[in-house]
């Protein structure tokens, strides 16, 4: 099955075979070596040249676990976080903070609009109680790419902490984490890194780690300093998904061999192929080109073709697309081009899509 949803993604046979490595105990030296290997590869991939300035914290859980961990661990007592909300995942950040009864402010935008940096600057100047700013880099609700470097510059200049949900952006979009002084970046194995779901991570600026240790512990499982204190010894405080870690290690090796920039360009090329063919078929994209990411495109449903009909007919031919969310649920469909997929597989999908529309 060709997965054109934004995770889980198709993986290479090499990554799949890594799941078959021998069982080991996570308290043994073999696991410590695996953990340190993954951490080193994450830092080499995403903060090249600044590896000594960050720590990579691994969690067994989905990307949302990493986001929740970063949010809960970033706030001192009595301070607030401001969330830039322009989609389902920005909204999720707000809900996470609210669920833990922490102080949350929001700047809300239409789901087809980017956050306004000037409004953020004004809000931070007016609300000194705001300690941190949270944002989604790639809002997969619509495939919209948020202006991470512009936002990061404002947050840094205003001496606030920037918490970035880069779950569907890392290895798919260009980002200079270290140069932008981003304090916390949440990611996952099962999207553009082309691993399996079940392991996620947070890249944390080392200068922020000591500050975090003085903050209230709001979760036993997800408080980041539990992991940081243990990982120096090559251990994790809770049982990890060992086989998924092996596959993650292999996926990171693939990423580094291909090159992060080269993978981004591959995704960009595939997105362009899809968009050109869809335009030729008069299928209208939800967003203008300058707002679109490299890995997801949202489209209005073809006239007279309900989503379920489109989905089911394509699935029978071996292709899985993705529905809209929220108030876009019955209006759009999404096509993701992340994962270990070939040009031939995308061409096959586009041919199948054209056939389905012609026969509807």
Tab-separated table of C-alpha atoms in Angstrom:
chain	number	residue	atom	x	y	z
A	1	UNK	CA	0.000	0.000	0.000
A	2	UNK	CA	1.328	3.450	-0.947
A	3	UNK	CA	0.715	5.788	2.007
A	4	UNK	CA	-0.010	9.368	0.958
A	5	UNK	CA	-0.984	10.381	4.487
A	6	UNK	CA	1.313	12.466	6.739
A	7	UNK	CA	2.525	9.566	8.852
A	8	UNK	CA	2.900	6.753	9.397
A	9	UNK	CA	4.895	6.607	6.183
A	10	UNK	CA	6.269	3.919	3.921
A	11	UNK	CA	9.743	2.889	5.050
A	12	UNK	CA	12.602	1.224	3.206
A	13	UNK	CA	13.244	-2.499	3.457
A	14	UNK	CA	16.472	-1.654	5.261
A	15	UNK	CA	14.568	0.161	8.028
A	16	UNK	CA	11.951	-2.598	8.219
A	17	UNK	CA	14.611	-5.267	8.616
A	18	UNK	CA	16.100	-3.364	11.557
A	19	UNK	CA	13.045	-4.395	13.588
A	20	UNK	CA	14.348	-7.965	13.464
A	21	UNK	CA	17.533	-7.281	15.393
A	22	UNK	CA	18.035	-9.420	18.536
A	23	UNK	CA	16.084	-8.653	21.688
A	24	UNK	CA	18.106	-6.802	24.305
A	25	UNK	CA	17.493	-5.458	27.793
A	26	UNK	CA	17.348	-1.679	27.943
A	27	UNK	CA	19.594	-1.701	31.032
A	28	UNK	CA	22.491	-3.290	29.166
A	29	UNK	CA	25.467	-1.654	27.469
A	30	UNK	CA	24.119	-2.558	24.029
A	31	UNK	CA	21.123	-0.294	24.533
A	32	UNK	CA	23.278	2.533	25.899
A	33	UNK	CA	25.327	2.355	22.703
A	34	UNK	CA	22.148	2.407	20.587
A	35	UNK	CA	20.761	5.385	22.487
A	36	UNK	CA	23.961	7.405	22.196
A	37	UNK	CA	24.195	6.552	18.496
A	38	UNK	CA	20.681	7.853	17.843
A	39	UNK	CA	21.318	11.017	19.844
A	40	UNK	CA	24.527	11.740	17.940
A	41	UNK	CA	22.792	11.248	14.597
A	42	UNK	CA	19.888	13.517	15.561
A	43	UNK	CA	22.271	16.298	16.516
A	44	UNK	CA	24.361	15.809	13.364
A	45	UNK	CA	21.236	15.956	11.198
A	46	UNK	CA	19.421	18.899	12.775
A	47	UNK	CA	21.988	21.081	14.555
A	48	UNK	CA	25.106	20.466	12.440
A	49	UNK	CA	28.076	22.401	13.759
A	50	UNK	CA	26.249	23.122	17.019
A	51	UNK	CA	25.987	19.598	18.418
A	52	UNK	CA	27.646	20.674	21.678
A	53	UNK	CA	24.895	23.267	22.272
A	54	UNK	CA	21.928	20.846	22.315
A	55	UNK	CA	20.827	17.588	23.879
A	56	UNK	CA	18.563	15.084	22.138
A	57	UNK	CA	15.966	13.573	24.479
A	58	UNK	CA	14.243	10.392	23.278
A	59	UNK	CA	10.748	9.333	24.334
A	60	UNK	CA	8.706	6.244	23.603
A	61	UNK	CA	5.510	7.761	22.246
A	62	UNK	CA	4.102	9.605	19.263
A	63	UNK	CA	5.095	13.096	18.194
A	64	UNK	CA	2.358	14.454	20.441
A	65	UNK	CA	4.193	12.976	23.442
A	66	UNK	CA	7.257	15.025	22.504
A	67	UNK	CA	5.172	18.181	22.067
A	68	UNK	CA	3.393	17.683	25.399
A	69	UNK	CA	6.690	16.961	27.127
A	70	UNK	CA	8.267	20.140	25.759
A	71	UNK	CA	5.296	22.309	26.696
A	72	UNK	CA	4.964	20.994	30.256
A	73	UNK	CA	8.687	21.163	30.911
A	74	UNK	CA	9.162	24.709	29.614
A	75	UNK	CA	7.225	26.765	32.166
A	76	UNK	CA	8.248	27.998	35.617
A	77	UNK	CA	5.562	28.349	38.256
A	78	UNK	CA	3.101	31.193	37.662
A	79	UNK	CA	4.197	32.049	34.121
A	80	UNK	CA	2.265	31.683	30.864
A	81	UNK	CA	2.825	30.410	27.347
A	82	UNK	CA	1.511	32.088	24.211
A	83	UNK	CA	0.416	29.736	21.411
A	84	UNK	CA	0.246	30.785	17.769
A	85	UNK	CA	-2.808	28.852	16.604
A	86	UNK	CA	-3.637	28.497	12.911
A	87	UNK	CA	-4.674	24.859	12.655
A	88	UNK	CA	-5.573	21.655	14.452
A	89	UNK	CA	-2.061	21.145	15.816
A	90	UNK	CA	-1.656	24.689	17.100
A	91	UNK	CA	-5.032	24.198	18.744
A	92	UNK	CA	-3.759	20.941	20.229
A	93	UNK	CA	-0.842	22.802	21.824
A	94	UNK	CA	-3.318	25.148	23.511
A	95	UNK	CA	-5.449	22.242	24.703
A	96	UNK	CA	-2.431	20.463	26.172
A	97	UNK	CA	-1.404	23.510	28.180
A	98	UNK	CA	-4.987	24.150	29.287
A	99	UNK	CA	-5.536	20.531	30.294
A	100	UNK	CA	-2.628	20.805	32.721
A	101	UNK	CA	-4.178	24.023	34.080
A	102	UNK	CA	-1.225	26.116	33.038
A	103	UNK	CA	-1.585	29.679	31.850
A	104	UNK	CA	-2.125	29.936	28.097
A	105	UNK	CA	-2.614	32.931	25.825
A	106	UNK	CA	-3.480	32.544	22.149
A	107	UNK	CA	-3.094	34.442	18.932
A	108	UNK	CA	-5.630	32.740	16.664
A	109	UNK	CA	-5.645	32.921	12.879
A	110	UNK	CA	-7.610	31.456	10.013
A	111	UNK	CA	-6.387	28.003	9.054
A	112	UNK	CA	-5.239	29.328	5.691
A	113	UNK	CA	-3.219	32.250	7.107
A	114	UNK	CA	0.222	32.522	8.658
A	115	UNK	CA	0.759	34.118	12.081
A	116	UNK	CA	1.545	37.822	11.956
A	117	UNK	CA	5.021	38.492	13.432
A	118	UNK	CA	4.126	42.101	14.273
A	119	UNK	CA	1.107	41.028	16.321
A	120	UNK	CA	3.312	38.592	18.197
A	121	UNK	CA	5.831	41.335	18.951
A	122	UNK	CA	3.068	43.579	20.296
A	123	UNK	CA	1.613	40.763	22.426
A	124	UNK	CA	4.986	39.950	23.981
A	125	UNK	CA	5.618	43.592	24.817
A	126	UNK	CA	2.178	43.907	26.415
A	127	UNK	CA	2.240	40.612	28.351
A	128	UNK	CA	5.391	40.296	30.400
A	129	UNK	CA	3.891	37.293	32.191
A	130	UNK	CA	4.376	35.258	28.992
A	131	UNK	CA	7.479	33.109	29.428
A	132	UNK	CA	7.344	31.002	26.265
A	133	UNK	CA	5.897	30.960	22.761
A	134	UNK	CA	4.667	27.779	21.088
A	135	UNK	CA	4.096	27.248	17.379
A	136	UNK	CA	3.750	24.484	14.811
A	137	UNK	CA	6.320	24.720	12.022
A	138	UNK	CA	4.374	22.708	9.437
A	139	UNK	CA	0.635	22.797	10.128
A	140	UNK	CA	-0.439	19.537	8.530
A	141	UNK	CA	-4.118	20.488	8.816
A	142	UNK	CA	-3.687	22.379	5.557
A	143	UNK	CA	-0.061	21.801	4.557
A	144	UNK	CA	0.763	25.374	5.581
A	145	UNK	CA	4.338	26.300	6.438
A	146	UNK	CA	4.650	28.846	9.233
A	147	UNK	CA	7.401	31.528	9.222
A	148	UNK	CA	9.623	29.884	11.796
A	149	UNK	CA	12.729	32.039	11.407
A	150	UNK	CA	10.830	35.344	11.603
A	151	UNK	CA	8.932	34.156	14.687
A	152	UNK	CA	12.094	32.778	16.299
A	153	UNK	CA	13.887	36.099	15.859
A	154	UNK	CA	11.106	37.999	17.626
A	155	UNK	CA	10.896	35.465	20.458
A	156	UNK	CA	14.659	35.569	20.946
A	157	UNK	CA	14.839	39.371	20.840
A	158	UNK	CA	12.103	39.541	23.473
A	159	UNK	CA	14.010	37.103	25.730
A	160	UNK	CA	11.329	34.417	25.623
A	161	UNK	CA	11.571	30.655	25.191
A	162	UNK	CA	10.523	29.254	21.801
A	163	UNK	CA	8.894	25.797	21.802
A	164	UNK	CA	8.533	24.480	18.254
A	165	UNK	CA	6.407	21.560	17.111
A	166	UNK	CA	8.472	20.388	14.125
A	167	UNK	CA	6.965	16.902	14.104
A	168	UNK	CA	6.101	16.927	10.396
A	169	UNK	CA	8.792	19.420	9.350
A	170	UNK	CA	12.160	17.992	10.411
A	171	UNK	CA	13.912	16.481	7.361
A	172	UNK	CA	11.183	17.948	5.161
A	173	UNK	CA	11.724	21.683	5.553
A	174	UNK	CA	14.806	23.859	5.869
A	175	UNK	CA	15.348	25.123	9.411
A	176	UNK	CA	18.408	26.453	11.222
A	177	UNK	CA	17.602	25.558	14.821
A	178	UNK	CA	20.856	26.710	16.394
A	179	UNK	CA	21.187	29.996	14.518
A	180	UNK	CA	17.580	30.865	15.382
A	181	UNK	CA	18.240	30.114	19.082
A	182	UNK	CA	15.219	27.830	19.305
A	183	UNK	CA	15.137	26.372	22.818
A	184	UNK	CA	12.996	23.263	22.278
A	185	UNK	CA	12.144	21.400	19.069
A	186	UNK	CA	9.810	18.388	19.087
A	187	UNK	CA	10.107	15.733	16.386
A	188	UNK	CA	9.251	12.137	15.591
A	189	UNK	CA	10.655	9.140	13.753
A	190	UNK	CA	7.580	8.321	11.696
A	191	UNK	CA	7.288	11.193	9.247
A	192	UNK	CA	10.034	12.803	7.135
A	193	UNK	CA	12.815	10.863	8.877
A	194	UNK	CA	11.143	7.755	7.394
A	195	UNK	CA	11.173	5.578	10.503
A	196	UNK	CA	8.338	3.865	12.346
A	197	UNK	CA	5.937	5.613	14.731
A	198	UNK	CA	6.483	4.988	18.428
A	199	UNK	CA	9.595	7.000	19.194
A	200	UNK	CA	9.786	10.787	19.371
A	201	UNK	CA	12.317	13.296	20.618
A	202	UNK	CA	12.935	16.827	21.836
A	203	UNK	CA	16.055	18.783	20.956
A	204	UNK	CA	16.781	21.060	23.930
A	205	UNK	CA	19.267	23.893	24.102
A	206	UNK	CA	21.788	23.001	26.823
A	207	UNK	CA	21.675	26.433	28.407
A	208	UNK	CA	17.972	25.864	29.102
A	209	UNK	CA	18.387	22.482	30.766
A	210	UNK	CA	19.552	23.851	34.134
A	211	UNK	CA	16.638	26.289	34.184
A	212	UNK	CA	14.195	23.446	33.510
A	213	UNK	CA	15.438	21.522	36.520
A	214	UNK	CA	14.032	24.237	38.780
A	215	UNK	CA	10.575	24.132	37.154
A	216	UNK	CA	7.663	22.123	38.616
A	217	UNK	CA	7.434	18.497	37.482
A	218	UNK	CA	3.977	18.220	35.947
A	219	UNK	CA	4.217	14.661	34.632
A	220	UNK	CA	6.097	11.619	35.821
A	221	UNK	CA	6.520	10.079	32.384
A	222	UNK	CA	6.927	13.186	30.217
A	223	UNK	CA	9.045	15.569	32.296
A	224	UNK	CA	12.172	16.071	30.209
A	225	UNK	CA	14.746	16.332	32.980
A	226	UNK	CA	13.934	12.749	34.051
A	227	UNK	CA	15.343	11.688	30.693
A	228	UNK	CA	18.235	14.134	30.508
A	229	UNK	CA	19.581	13.106	33.903
A	230	UNK	CA	19.518	9.442	32.877
A	231	UNK	CA	20.647	9.684	29.267
A	232	UNK	CA	24.127	10.844	30.183
A	233	UNK	CA	24.582	7.317	31.533
A	234	UNK	CA	22.982	5.812	28.451
A	235	UNK	CA	19.774	4.793	30.203
A	236	UNK	CA	16.134	5.804	30.020
A	237	UNK	CA	13.955	5.938	33.158
A	238	UNK	CA	11.097	3.965	31.545
A	239	UNK	CA	10.955	0.946	29.251
A	240	UNK	CA	11.621	2.058	25.654
A	241	UNK	CA	10.373	0.474	22.418
A	242	UNK	CA	13.763	-1.116	21.760
A	243	UNK	CA	13.055	-2.564	18.310
A	244	UNK	CA	11.570	0.737	17.119
A	245	UNK	CA	14.739	2.449	18.340
A	246	UNK	CA	16.774	0.086	16.163
A	247	UNK	CA	14.659	1.043	13.154
A	248	UNK	CA	14.980	4.726	14.048
A	249	UNK	CA	18.749	4.366	14.162
A	250	UNK	CA	18.701	2.854	10.669
A	251	UNK	CA	16.363	5.557	9.351
A	252	UNK	CA	18.722	8.239	10.664
A	253	UNK	CA	21.638	6.530	8.938
A	254	UNK	CA	19.666	6.634	5.692
A	255	UNK	CA	18.906	10.316	6.234
A	256	UNK	CA	22.536	11.226	6.844
A	257	UNK	CA	23.685	9.179	3.854
A	258	UNK	CA	21.161	10.887	1.577
A	259	UNK	CA	21.810	14.265	3.213
A	260	UNK	CA	19.135	16.367	4.907
A	261	UNK	CA	19.252	19.020	2.169
A	262	UNK	CA	19.011	16.357	-0.539
A	263	UNK	CA	15.991	14.753	1.129
A	264	UNK	CA	14.271	18.114	1.362
A	265	UNK	CA	14.909	18.657	-2.347
A	266	UNK	CA	13.556	15.186	-3.168
A	267	UNK	CA	10.358	15.944	-1.298
A	268	UNK	CA	10.118	19.354	-2.932
A	269	UNK	CA	10.480	17.792	-6.381
A	270	UNK	CA	7.771	15.213	-5.674
A	271	UNK	CA	5.417	17.901	-4.366
A	272	UNK	CA	5.963	19.907	-7.561
A	273	UNK	CA	5.147	16.839	-9.677
A	274	UNK	CA	1.892	16.282	-7.807
A	275	UNK	CA	0.910	19.948	-7.958
A	276	UNK	CA	1.602	20.287	-11.668
A	277	UNK	CA	-0.489	17.230	-12.505
A	278	UNK	CA	-3.346	18.272	-10.216
A	279	UNK	CA	-3.365	21.739	-11.774
A	280	UNK	CA	-3.565	20.152	-15.224
A	281	UNK	CA	-6.614	18.219	-13.988
A	282	UNK	CA	-8.162	21.494	-12.685
A	283	UNK	CA	-8.060	20.261	-9.078
A	284	UNK	CA	-7.750	23.394	-6.962
A	285	UNK	CA	-5.243	23.620	-4.116
A	286	UNK	CA	-6.483	25.031	-0.810
A	287	UNK	CA	-3.427	27.268	-0.322
A	288	UNK	CA	-1.460	29.550	-2.632
A	289	UNK	CA	1.951	28.217	-3.608
A	290	UNK	CA	3.887	30.568	-1.310
A	291	UNK	CA	2.214	29.087	1.800
A	292	UNK	CA	2.620	25.421	0.883
A	293	UNK	CA	5.064	23.026	2.505
A	294	UNK	CA	7.295	20.545	0.697
A	295	UNK	CA	5.439	17.462	1.869
A	296	UNK	CA	1.657	17.968	2.025
A	297	UNK	CA	-0.820	19.550	-0.355
A	298	UNK	CA	-4.478	20.096	0.512
A	299	UNK	CA	-6.980	20.121	-2.358
A	300	UNK	CA	-10.637	20.940	-2.739
A	301	UNK	CA	-12.612	17.812	-3.526
A	302	UNK	CA	-13.398	17.395	-7.227
A	303	UNK	CA	-16.915	18.459	-8.173
A	304	UNK	CA	-19.424	15.735	-7.366
A	305	UNK	CA	-16.894	13.353	-5.780
A	306	UNK	CA	-17.360	12.850	-2.007
A	307	UNK	CA	-14.212	12.155	-0.015
A	308	UNK	CA	-15.233	8.631	0.966
A	309	UNK	CA	-15.795	7.657	-2.675
A	310	UNK	CA	-12.446	9.143	-3.709
A	311	UNK	CA	-10.617	7.505	-0.812
A	312	UNK	CA	-12.132	4.063	-1.244
A	313	UNK	CA	-11.624	3.878	-5.004
A	314	UNK	CA	-7.995	4.941	-4.669
A	315	UNK	CA	-7.403	2.512	-1.811
A	316	UNK	CA	-8.672	-0.356	-3.960
A	317	UNK	CA	-5.859	0.538	-6.357
A	318	UNK	CA	-3.276	0.638	-3.579
A	319	UNK	CA	-3.150	4.339	-2.631
A	320	UNK	CA	-4.202	5.925	0.681
A	321	UNK	CA	-5.006	9.656	0.774
A	322	UNK	CA	-5.993	11.688	3.835
A	323	UNK	CA	-9.193	13.479	4.823
A	324	UNK	CA	-9.566	17.067	5.940
A	325	UNK	CA	-9.980	17.912	9.614
A	326	UNK	CA	-12.359	20.087	11.594
A	327	UNK	CA	-14.486	22.387	9.459
A	328	UNK	CA	-12.570	21.234	6.371
A	329	UNK	CA	-13.462	17.573	6.878
A	330	UNK	CA	-15.959	17.332	4.013
A	331	UNK	CA	-14.357	19.962	1.805
A	332	UNK	CA	-10.786	18.891	1.125
A	333	UNK	CA	-8.457	15.941	0.812
A	334	UNK	CA	-4.729	15.878	1.484
A	335	UNK	CA	-1.866	14.244	-0.361
A	336	UNK	CA	1.414	13.767	1.510
A	337	UNK	CA	4.637	12.983	-0.322
A	338	UNK	CA	6.840	12.046	2.635
A	339	UNK	CA	8.274	8.572	3.052
A	340	UNK	CA	10.385	6.116	1.089
A	341	UNK	CA	8.446	6.436	-2.168
A	342	UNK	CA	9.612	6.519	-5.776
A	343	UNK	CA	8.688	8.721	-8.727
A	344	UNK	CA	7.003	5.695	-10.294
A	345	UNK	CA	4.738	5.301	-7.256
A	346	UNK	CA	3.673	8.947	-7.445
A	347	UNK	CA	3.048	8.628	-11.181
A	348	UNK	CA	0.930	5.546	-10.500
A	349	UNK	CA	-1.090	7.452	-7.925
A	350	UNK	CA	-1.691	10.385	-10.266
A	351	UNK	CA	-2.810	8.057	-13.056
A	352	UNK	CA	-5.177	6.305	-10.643
A	353	UNK	CA	-6.507	9.651	-9.405
A	354	UNK	CA	-7.209	10.816	-12.956
A	355	UNK	CA	-9.006	7.565	-13.725
A	356	UNK	CA	-11.155	7.783	-10.586
A	357	UNK	CA	-12.181	11.369	-11.360
A	358	UNK	CA	-12.978	10.520	-14.978
A	359	UNK	CA	-15.196	7.610	-13.953
A	360	UNK	CA	-16.976	9.361	-11.073
